[in-house]
Amino acid sequence: VEELFEGLVRIGVASGSSPEKLDDFEKQLRQLENLKVLWTGGSENGGTSIVILLQKPMALIYTLNALSVVESTGKEGETVIVALKDRPAV
């Protein structure tokens, strides 16, 4: 059963993602219905935190996994953790 999220949710992006990938991810987030990106910044573990607002309940992890830049998702406490796909090294 997919967990539903609502209200303020913090997404933690695993460290090591390129700035371009983070930009792509944030752009894709901003295109989702029912979701507002409120804040993006650094987090204490060296990754990036994105705080979003969900206006109604949403199967967030399922939705994030469907985005083309997302490699995998998980959950640590109340934070949704996202690993982004990296482009192959040239």
PDB file of N, CA and C in Angstrom:
ATOM      1  N   VAL A   1       0.852  -1.193   0.000  1.00  0.00           N
ATOM      2  CA  VAL A   1       0.000   0.000   0.000  1.00  0.00           C
ATOM      3  C   VAL A   1       0.885   1.238   0.000  1.00  0.00           C
ATOM      4  N   GLU A   2       0.625   2.117  -0.920  1.00  0.00           N
ATOM      5  CA  GLU A   2       1.426   3.331  -1.057  1.00  0.00           C
ATOM      6  C   GLU A   2       1.059   4.334   0.026  1.00  0.00           C
ATOM      7  N   GLU A   3       2.073   4.851   0.707  1.00  0.00           N
ATOM      8  CA  GLU A   3       1.845   5.842   1.750  1.00  0.00           C
ATOM      9  C   GLU A   3       1.467   7.194   1.132  1.00  0.00           C
ATOM     10  N   LEU A   4       0.463   7.835   1.696  1.00  0.00           N
ATOM     11  CA  LEU A   4       0.051   9.149   1.220  1.00  0.00           C
ATOM     12  C   LEU A   4       0.700  10.234   2.068  1.00  0.00           C
ATOM     13  N   PHE A   5       1.178  11.269   1.394  1.00  0.00           N
ATOM     14  CA  PHE A   5       1.786  12.412   2.064  1.00  0.00           C
ATOM     15  C   PHE A   5       0.907  13.622   1.844  1.00  0.00           C
ATOM     16  N   GLU A   6       0.892  14.541   2.813  1.00  0.00           N
ATOM     17  CA  GLU A   6       0.116  15.760   2.685  1.00  0.00           C
ATOM     18  C   GLU A   6       0.791  16.849   3.510  1.00  0.00           C
ATOM     19  N   GLY A   7       0.594  18.102   3.095  1.00  0.00           N
ATOM     20  CA  GLY A   7       1.161  19.226   3.838  1.00  0.00           C
ATOM     21  C   GLY A   7       2.628  19.422   3.499  1.00  0.00           C
ATOM     22  N   LEU A   8       3.393  19.854   4.500  1.00  0.00           N
ATOM     23  CA  LEU A   8       4.822  20.110   4.282  1.00  0.00           C
ATOM     24  C   LEU A   8       5.602  18.802   4.293  1.00  0.00           C
ATOM     25  N   VAL A   9       6.426  18.610   3.278  1.00  0.00           N
ATOM     26  CA  VAL A   9       7.260  17.411   3.194  1.00  0.00           C
ATOM     27  C   VAL A   9       8.664  17.837   2.798  1.00  0.00           C
ATOM     28  N   ARG A  10       9.650  17.269   3.469  1.00  0.00           N
ATOM     29  CA  ARG A  10      11.045  17.532   3.106  1.00  0.00           C
ATOM     30  C   ARG A  10      11.548  16.384   2.236  1.00  0.00           C
ATOM     31  N   ILE A  11      12.141  16.754   1.106  1.00  0.00           N
ATOM     32  CA  ILE A  11      12.784  15.773   0.234  1.00  0.00           C
ATOM     33  C   ILE A  11      14.283  15.964   0.384  1.00  0.00           C
ATOM     34  N   GLY A  12      14.975  14.919   0.741  1.00  0.00           N
ATOM     35  CA  GLY A  12      16.435  14.960   0.837  1.00  0.00           C
ATOM     36  C   GLY A  12      17.022  14.347  -0.418  1.00  0.00           C
ATOM     37  N   VAL A  13      17.817  15.125  -1.143  1.00  0.00           N
ATOM     38  CA  VAL A  13      18.459  14.603  -2.353  1.00  0.00           C
ATOM     39  C   VAL A  13      19.850  14.133  -1.966  1.00  0.00           C
ATOM     40  N   ALA A  14      20.149  12.878  -2.271  1.00  0.00           N
ATOM     41  CA  ALA A  14      21.439  12.299  -1.901  1.00  0.00           C
ATOM     42  C   ALA A  14      22.584  13.139  -2.443  1.00  0.00           C
ATOM     43  N   SER A  15      23.633  13.266  -1.639  1.00  0.00           N
ATOM     44  CA  SER A  15      24.774  14.081  -2.065  1.00  0.00           C
ATOM     45  C   SER A  15      25.444  13.440  -3.278  1.00  0.00           C
ATOM     46  N   GLY A  16      26.177  14.236  -4.024  1.00  0.00           N
ATOM     47  CA  GLY A  16      26.869  13.729  -5.196  1.00  0.00           C
ATOM     48  C   GLY A  16      26.114  13.987  -6.492  1.00  0.00           C
ATOM     49  N   SER A  17      24.924  14.571  -6.393  1.00  0.00           N
ATOM     50  CA  SER A  17      24.178  14.891  -7.617  1.00  0.00           C
ATOM     51  C   SER A  17      24.715  16.192  -8.198  1.00  0.00           C
ATOM     52  N   SER A  18      24.844  16.224  -9.514  1.00  0.00           N
ATOM     53  CA  SER A  18      25.358  17.432 -10.159  1.00  0.00           C
ATOM     54  C   SER A  18      24.321  18.544 -10.073  1.00  0.00           C
ATOM     55  N   PRO A  19      24.775  19.800 -10.123  1.00  0.00           N
ATOM     56  CA  PRO A  19      23.831  20.924 -10.114  1.00  0.00           C
ATOM     57  C   PRO A  19      22.816  20.843 -11.258  1.00  0.00           C
ATOM     58  N   GLU A  20      23.239  20.332 -12.419  1.00  0.00           N
ATOM     59  CA  GLU A  20      22.318  20.201 -13.556  1.00  0.00           C
ATOM     60  C   GLU A  20      21.198  19.217 -13.230  1.00  0.00           C
ATOM     61  N   LYS A  21      21.556  18.104 -12.589  1.00  0.00           N
ATOM     62  CA  LYS A  21      20.557  17.097 -12.220  1.00  0.00           C
ATOM     63  C   LYS A  21      19.581  17.666 -11.208  1.00  0.00           C
ATOM     64  N   LEU A  22      20.098  18.419 -10.241  1.00  0.00           N
ATOM     65  CA  LEU A  22      19.226  19.042  -9.246  1.00  0.00           C
ATOM     66  C   LEU A  22      18.256  20.000  -9.917  1.00  0.00           C
ATOM     67  N   ASP A  23      18.755  20.774 -10.873  1.00  0.00           N
ATOM     68  CA  ASP A  23      17.902  21.699 -11.626  1.00  0.00           C
ATOM     69  C   ASP A  23      16.798  20.936 -12.366  1.00  0.00           C
ATOM     70  N   ASP A  24      17.190  19.857 -13.040  1.00  0.00           N
ATOM     71  CA  ASP A  24      16.220  19.039 -13.776  1.00  0.00           C
ATOM     72  C   ASP A  24      15.149  18.516 -12.825  1.00  0.00           C
ATOM     73  N   PHE A  25      15.591  18.011 -11.670  1.00  0.00           N
ATOM     74  CA  PHE A  25      14.672  17.440 -10.688  1.00  0.00           C
ATOM     75  C   PHE A  25      13.692  18.509 -10.187  1.00  0.00           C
ATOM     76  N   GLU A  26      14.229  19.675  -9.864  1.00  0.00           N
ATOM     77  CA  GLU A  26      13.364  20.743  -9.352  1.00  0.00           C
ATOM     78  C   GLU A  26      12.365  21.195 -10.417  1.00  0.00           C
ATOM     79  N   LYS A  27      12.814  21.287 -11.676  1.00  0.00           N
ATOM     80  CA  LYS A  27      11.899  21.667 -12.766  1.00  0.00           C
ATOM     81  C   LYS A  27      10.769  20.652 -12.894  1.00  0.00           C
ATOM     82  N   GLN A  28      11.121  19.360 -12.804  1.00  0.00           N
ATOM     83  CA  GLN A  28      10.095  18.315 -12.912  1.00  0.00           C
ATOM     84  C   GLN A  28       9.126  18.396 -11.731  1.00  0.00           C
ATOM     85  N   LEU A  29       9.656  18.676 -10.533  1.00  0.00           N
ATOM     86  CA  LEU A  29       8.783  18.828  -9.360  1.00  0.00           C
ATOM     87  C   LEU A  29       7.784  19.964  -9.571  1.00  0.00           C
ATOM     88  N   ARG A  30       8.283  21.081 -10.088  1.00  0.00           N
ATOM     89  CA  ARG A  30       7.432  22.263 -10.267  1.00  0.00           C
ATOM     90  C   ARG A  30       6.317  22.026 -11.278  1.00  0.00           C
ATOM     91  N   GLN A  31       6.468  21.012 -12.143  1.00  0.00           N
ATOM     92  CA  GLN A  31       5.431  20.718 -13.136  1.00  0.00           C
ATOM     93  C   GLN A  31       4.336  19.799 -12.591  1.00  0.00           C
ATOM     94  N   LEU A  32       4.561  19.236 -11.412  1.00  0.00           N
ATOM     95  CA  LEU A  32       3.568  18.318 -10.848  1.00  0.00           C
ATOM     96  C   LEU A  32       2.383  19.087 -10.287  1.00  0.00           C
ATOM     97  N   GLU A  33       1.202  18.529 -10.503  1.00  0.00           N
ATOM     98  CA  GLU A  33      -0.010  19.122  -9.931  1.00  0.00           C
ATOM     99  C   GLU A  33      -0.013  18.871  -8.435  1.00  0.00           C
ATOM    100  N   ASN A  34      -0.664  19.769  -7.676  1.00  0.00           N
ATOM    101  CA  ASN A  34      -0.868  19.562  -6.246  1.00  0.00           C
ATOM    102  C   ASN A  34       0.417  19.723  -5.441  1.00  0.00           C
ATOM    103  N   LEU A  35       1.505  20.170  -6.079  1.00  0.00           N
ATOM    104  CA  LEU A  35       2.774  20.242  -5.374  1.00  0.00           C
ATOM    105  C   LEU A  35       3.406  21.612  -5.599  1.00  0.00           C
ATOM    106  N   LYS A  36       3.829  22.247  -4.517  1.00  0.00           N
ATOM    107  CA  LYS A  36       4.516  23.534  -4.599  1.00  0.00           C
ATOM    108  C   LYS A  36       5.894  23.385  -3.983  1.00  0.00           C
ATOM    109  N   VAL A  37       6.923  23.816  -4.702  1.00  0.00           N
ATOM    110  CA  VAL A  37       8.274  23.842  -4.138  1.00  0.00           C
ATOM    111  C   VAL A  37       8.390  25.137  -3.335  1.00  0.00           C
ATOM    112  N   LEU A  38       8.634  25.006  -2.036  1.00  0.00           N
ATOM    113  CA  LEU A  38       8.713  26.181  -1.170  1.00  0.00           C
ATOM    114  C   LEU A  38      10.143  26.648  -0.957  1.00  0.00           C
ATOM    115  N   TRP A  39      11.081  25.708  -0.881  1.00  0.00           N
ATOM    116  CA  TRP A  39      12.442  26.067  -0.501  1.00  0.00           C
ATOM    117  C   TRP A  39      13.406  24.988  -0.960  1.00  0.00           C
ATOM    118  N   THR A  40      14.571  25.410  -1.400  1.00  0.00           N
ATOM    119  CA  THR A  40      15.648  24.484  -1.767  1.00  0.00           C
ATOM    120  C   THR A  40      16.936  24.999  -1.148  1.00  0.00           C
ATOM    121  N   GLY A  41      17.706  24.115  -0.548  1.00  0.00           N
ATOM    122  CA  GLY A  41      18.968  24.538   0.044  1.00  0.00           C
ATOM    123  C   GLY A  41      19.796  23.349   0.478  1.00  0.00           C
ATOM    124  N   GLY A  42      20.939  23.643   1.080  1.00  0.00           N
ATOM    125  CA  GLY A  42      21.826  22.584   1.545  1.00  0.00           C
ATOM    126  C   GLY A  42      21.265  21.915   2.783  1.00  0.00           C
ATOM    127  N   SER A  43      21.708  20.694   3.040  1.00  0.00           N
ATOM    128  CA  SER A  43      21.312  20.008   4.264  1.00  0.00           C
ATOM    129  C   SER A  43      22.559  19.620   5.033  1.00  0.00           C
ATOM    130  N   GLU A  44      22.366  19.254   6.284  1.00  0.00           N
ATOM    131  CA  GLU A  44      23.510  18.986   7.161  1.00  0.00           C
ATOM    132  C   GLU A  44      24.366  17.810   6.705  1.00  0.00           C
ATOM    133  N   ASN A  45      23.817  16.904   5.894  1.00  0.00           N
ATOM    134  CA  ASN A  45      24.606  15.745   5.463  1.00  0.00           C
ATOM    135  C   ASN A  45      25.339  15.975   4.140  1.00  0.00           C
ATOM    136  N   GLY A  46      25.326  17.227   3.645  1.00  0.00           N
ATOM    137  CA  GLY A  46      26.051  17.516   2.416  1.00  0.00           C
ATOM    138  C   GLY A  46      25.209  17.381   1.166  1.00  0.00           C
ATOM    139  N   GLY A  47      24.009  16.850   1.305  1.00  0.00           N
ATOM    140  CA  GLY A  47      23.111  16.752   0.152  1.00  0.00           C
ATOM    141  C   GLY A  47      22.296  18.028   0.023  1.00  0.00           C
ATOM    142  N   THR A  48      21.163  17.924  -0.612  1.00  0.00           N
ATOM    143  CA  THR A  48      20.278  19.072  -0.813  1.00  0.00           C
ATOM    144  C   THR A  48      18.919  18.744  -0.219  1.00  0.00           C
ATOM    145  N   SER A  49      18.300  19.731   0.405  1.00  0.00           N
ATOM    146  CA  SER A  49      16.939  19.574   0.928  1.00  0.00           C
ATOM    147  C   SER A  49      15.995  20.416   0.095  1.00  0.00           C
ATOM    148  N   ILE A  50      14.855  19.852  -0.221  1.00  0.00           N
ATOM    149  CA  ILE A  50      13.795  20.587  -0.911  1.00  0.00           C
ATOM    150  C   ILE A  50      12.536  20.425  -0.060  1.00  0.00           C
ATOM    151  N   VAL A  51      11.954  21.550   0.323  1.00  0.00           N
ATOM    152  CA  VAL A  51      10.713  21.498   1.098  1.00  0.00           C
ATOM    153  C   VAL A  51       9.558  21.775   0.139  1.00  0.00           C
ATOM    154  N   ILE A  52       8.583  20.887   0.156  1.00  0.00           N
ATOM    155  CA  ILE A  52       7.435  21.028  -0.734  1.00  0.00           C
ATOM    156  C   ILE A  52       6.152  21.098   0.085  1.00  0.00           C
ATOM    157  N   LEU A  53       5.109  21.611  -0.538  1.00  0.00           N
ATOM    158  CA  LEU A  53       3.785  21.645   0.068  1.00  0.00           C
ATOM    159  C   LEU A  53       2.837  20.859  -0.832  1.00  0.00           C
ATOM    160  N   LEU A  54       2.186  19.864  -0.236  1.00  0.00           N
ATOM    161  CA  LEU A  54       1.188  19.076  -0.963  1.00  0.00           C
ATOM    162  C   LEU A  54      -0.188  19.537  -0.497  1.00  0.00           C
ATOM    163  N   GLN A  55      -0.991  20.055  -1.438  1.00  0.00           N
ATOM    164  CA  GLN A  55      -2.292  20.599  -1.075  1.00  0.00           C
ATOM    165  C   GLN A  55      -3.311  19.514  -0.747  1.00  0.00           C
ATOM    166  N   LYS A  56      -3.157  18.335  -1.332  1.00  0.00           N
ATOM    167  CA  LYS A  56      -4.027  17.219  -0.960  1.00  0.00           C
ATOM    168  C   LYS A  56      -3.182  15.943  -0.925  1.00  0.00           C
ATOM    169  N   PRO A  57      -3.702  14.894  -0.282  1.00  0.00           N
ATOM    170  CA  PRO A  57      -2.899  13.667  -0.130  1.00  0.00           C
ATOM    171  C   PRO A  57      -2.393  13.146  -1.473  1.00  0.00           C
ATOM    172  N   MET A  58      -1.149  12.697  -1.467  1.00  0.00           N
ATOM    173  CA  MET A  58      -0.513  12.260  -2.704  1.00  0.00           C
ATOM    174  C   MET A  58       0.413  11.075  -2.412  1.00  0.00           C
ATOM    175  N   ALA A  59       0.445  10.115  -3.334  1.00  0.00           N
ATOM    176  CA  ALA A  59       1.375   8.989  -3.242  1.00  0.00           C
ATOM    177  C   ALA A  59       2.736   9.486  -3.738  1.00  0.00           C
ATOM    178  N   LEU A  60       3.416  10.226  -2.875  1.00  0.00           N
ATOM    179  CA  LEU A  60       4.603  10.977  -3.279  1.00  0.00           C
ATOM    180  C   LEU A  60       5.738  10.090  -3.781  1.00  0.00           C
ATOM    181  N   ILE A  61       6.024   9.015  -3.064  1.00  0.00           N
ATOM    182  CA  ILE A  61       7.156   8.165  -3.460  1.00  0.00           C
ATOM    183  C   ILE A  61       6.897   7.553  -4.839  1.00  0.00           C
ATOM    184  N   TYR A  62       5.674   7.105  -5.067  1.00  0.00           N
ATOM    185  CA  TYR A  62       5.303   6.567  -6.381  1.00  0.00           C
ATOM    186  C   TYR A  62       5.481   7.638  -7.457  1.00  0.00           C
ATOM    187  N   THR A  63       5.016   8.851  -7.163  1.00  0.00           N
ATOM    188  CA  THR A  63       5.099   9.954  -8.125  1.00  0.00           C
ATOM    189  C   THR A  63       6.550  10.307  -8.425  1.00  0.00           C
ATOM    190  N   LEU A  64       7.383  10.371  -7.386  1.00  0.00           N
ATOM    191  CA  LEU A  64       8.801  10.717  -7.582  1.00  0.00           C
ATOM    192  C   LEU A  64       9.513   9.642  -8.399  1.00  0.00           C
ATOM    193  N   ASN A  65       9.208   8.382  -8.132  1.00  0.00           N
ATOM    194  CA  ASN A  65       9.842   7.287  -8.884  1.00  0.00           C
ATOM    195  C   ASN A  65       9.524   7.356 -10.367  1.00  0.00           C
ATOM    196  N   ALA A  66       8.401   7.982 -10.724  1.00  0.00           N
ATOM    197  CA  ALA A  66       7.997   8.082 -12.130  1.00  0.00           C
ATOM    198  C   ALA A  66       8.755   9.184 -12.872  1.00  0.00           C
ATOM    199  N   LEU A  67       9.448  10.072 -12.149  1.00  0.00           N
ATOM    200  CA  LEU A  67      10.187  11.155 -12.810  1.00  0.00           C
ATOM    201  C   LEU A  67      11.435  10.599 -13.487  1.00  0.00           C
ATOM    202  N   SER A  68      11.759  11.140 -14.659  1.00  0.00           N
ATOM    203  CA  SER A  68      12.854  10.584 -15.458  1.00  0.00           C
ATOM    204  C   SER A  68      14.228  10.740 -14.814  1.00  0.00           C
ATOM    205  N   VAL A  69      14.423  11.741 -13.951  1.00  0.00           N
ATOM    206  CA  VAL A  69      15.756  11.952 -13.364  1.00  0.00           C
ATOM    207  C   VAL A  69      15.973  11.159 -12.071  1.00  0.00           C
ATOM    208  N   VAL A  70      14.916  10.511 -11.558  1.00  0.00           N
ATOM    209  CA  VAL A  70      15.016   9.827 -10.266  1.00  0.00           C
ATOM    210  C   VAL A  70      15.484   8.390 -10.447  1.00  0.00           C
ATOM    211  N   GLU A  71      16.545   8.046  -9.716  1.00  0.00           N
ATOM    212  CA  GLU A  71      17.094   6.684  -9.715  1.00  0.00           C
ATOM    213  C   GLU A  71      16.328   5.820  -8.709  1.00  0.00           C
ATOM    214  N   SER A  72      16.173   6.338  -7.478  1.00  0.00           N
ATOM    215  CA  SER A  72      15.490   5.570  -6.439  1.00  0.00           C
ATOM    216  C   SER A  72      14.987   6.516  -5.355  1.00  0.00           C
ATOM    217  N   THR A  73      14.045   6.008  -4.555  1.00  0.00           N
ATOM    218  CA  THR A  73      13.508   6.795  -3.445  1.00  0.00           C
ATOM    219  C   THR A  73      13.432   5.923  -2.206  1.00  0.00           C
ATOM    220  N   GLY A  74      13.369   6.580  -1.073  1.00  0.00           N
ATOM    221  CA  GLY A  74      13.227   5.868   0.183  1.00  0.00           C
ATOM    222  C   GLY A  74      12.705   6.847   1.217  1.00  0.00           C
ATOM    223  N   LYS A  75      12.730   6.416   2.483  1.00  0.00           N
ATOM    224  CA  LYS A  75      12.206   7.291   3.526  1.00  0.00           C
ATOM    225  C   LYS A  75      13.061   7.115   4.775  1.00  0.00           C
ATOM    226  N   GLU A  76      13.448   8.228   5.365  1.00  0.00           N
ATOM    227  CA  GLU A  76      14.155   8.208   6.650  1.00  0.00           C
ATOM    228  C   GLU A  76      13.372   9.092   7.590  1.00  0.00           C
ATOM    229  N   GLY A  77      12.673   8.494   8.541  1.00  0.00           N
ATOM    230  CA  GLY A  77      11.821   9.280   9.424  1.00  0.00           C
ATOM    231  C   GLY A  77      10.738   9.950   8.611  1.00  0.00           C
ATOM    232  N   GLU A  78      10.653  11.276   8.715  1.00  0.00           N
ATOM    233  CA  GLU A  78       9.644  12.021   7.966  1.00  0.00           C
ATOM    234  C   GLU A  78      10.181  12.543   6.631  1.00  0.00           C
ATOM    235  N   THR A  79      11.457  12.289   6.346  1.00  0.00           N
ATOM    236  CA  THR A  79      12.081  12.815   5.132  1.00  0.00           C
ATOM    237  C   THR A  79      12.047  11.772   4.014  1.00  0.00           C
ATOM    238  N   VAL A  80      11.638  12.203   2.835  1.00  0.00           N
ATOM    239  CA  VAL A  80      11.682  11.337   1.653  1.00  0.00           C
ATOM    240  C   VAL A  80      13.065  11.521   1.027  1.00  0.00           C
ATOM    241  N   ILE A  81      13.791  10.437   0.826  1.00  0.00           N
ATOM    242  CA  ILE A  81      15.149  10.493   0.275  1.00  0.00           C
ATOM    243  C   ILE A  81      15.100  10.117  -1.201  1.00  0.00           C
ATOM    244  N   VAL A  82      15.769  10.924  -2.016  1.00  0.00           N
ATOM    245  CA  VAL A  82      15.776  10.689  -3.458  1.00  0.00           C
ATOM    246  C   VAL A  82      17.219  10.604  -3.946  1.00  0.00           C
ATOM    247  N   ALA A  83      17.514   9.598  -4.746  1.00  0.00           N
ATOM    248  CA  ALA A  83      18.805   9.522  -5.444  1.00  0.00           C
ATOM    249  C   ALA A  83      18.534   9.801  -6.909  1.00  0.00           C
ATOM    250  N   LEU A  84      19.302  10.729  -7.484  1.00  0.00           N
ATOM    251  CA  LEU A  84      19.113  11.100  -8.890  1.00  0.00           C
ATOM    252  C   LEU A  84      20.040  10.302  -9.774  1.00  0.00           C
ATOM    253  N   LYS A  85      19.585  10.021 -11.006  1.00  0.00           N
ATOM    254  CA  LYS A  85      20.437   9.344 -11.984  1.00  0.00           C
ATOM    255  C   LYS A  85      21.532  10.301 -12.392  1.00  0.00           C
ATOM    256  N   ASP A  86      22.733   9.803 -12.497  1.00  0.00           N
ATOM    257  CA  ASP A  86      23.803  10.660 -12.967  1.00  0.00           C
ATOM    258  C   ASP A  86      24.145  10.305 -14.399  1.00  0.00           C
ATOM    259  N   ARG A  87      24.521  11.329 -15.126  1.00  0.00           N
ATOM    260  CA  ARG A  87      24.939  11.064 -16.505  1.00  0.00           C
ATOM    261  C   ARG A  87      26.227  10.247 -16.443  1.00  0.00           C
ATOM    262  N   PRO A  88      26.420   9.376 -17.412  1.00  0.00           N
ATOM    263  CA  PRO A  88      27.680   8.608 -17.431  1.00  0.00           C
ATOM    264  C   PRO A  88      28.865   9.565 -17.597  1.00  0.00           C
ATOM    265  N   ALA A  89      29.965   9.245 -16.963  1.00  0.00           N
ATOM    266  CA  ALA A  89      31.171  10.085 -17.075  1.00  0.00           C
ATOM    267  C   ALA A  89      31.657  10.071 -18.514  1.00  0.00           C
ATOM    268  N   VAL A  90      32.121  11.226 -18.973  1.00  0.00           N
ATOM    269  CA  VAL A  90      32.566  11.342 -20.379  1.00  0.00           C
ATOM    270  C   VAL A  90      34.032  10.987 -20.471  1.00  0.00           C
TER     271      VAL A  90
END
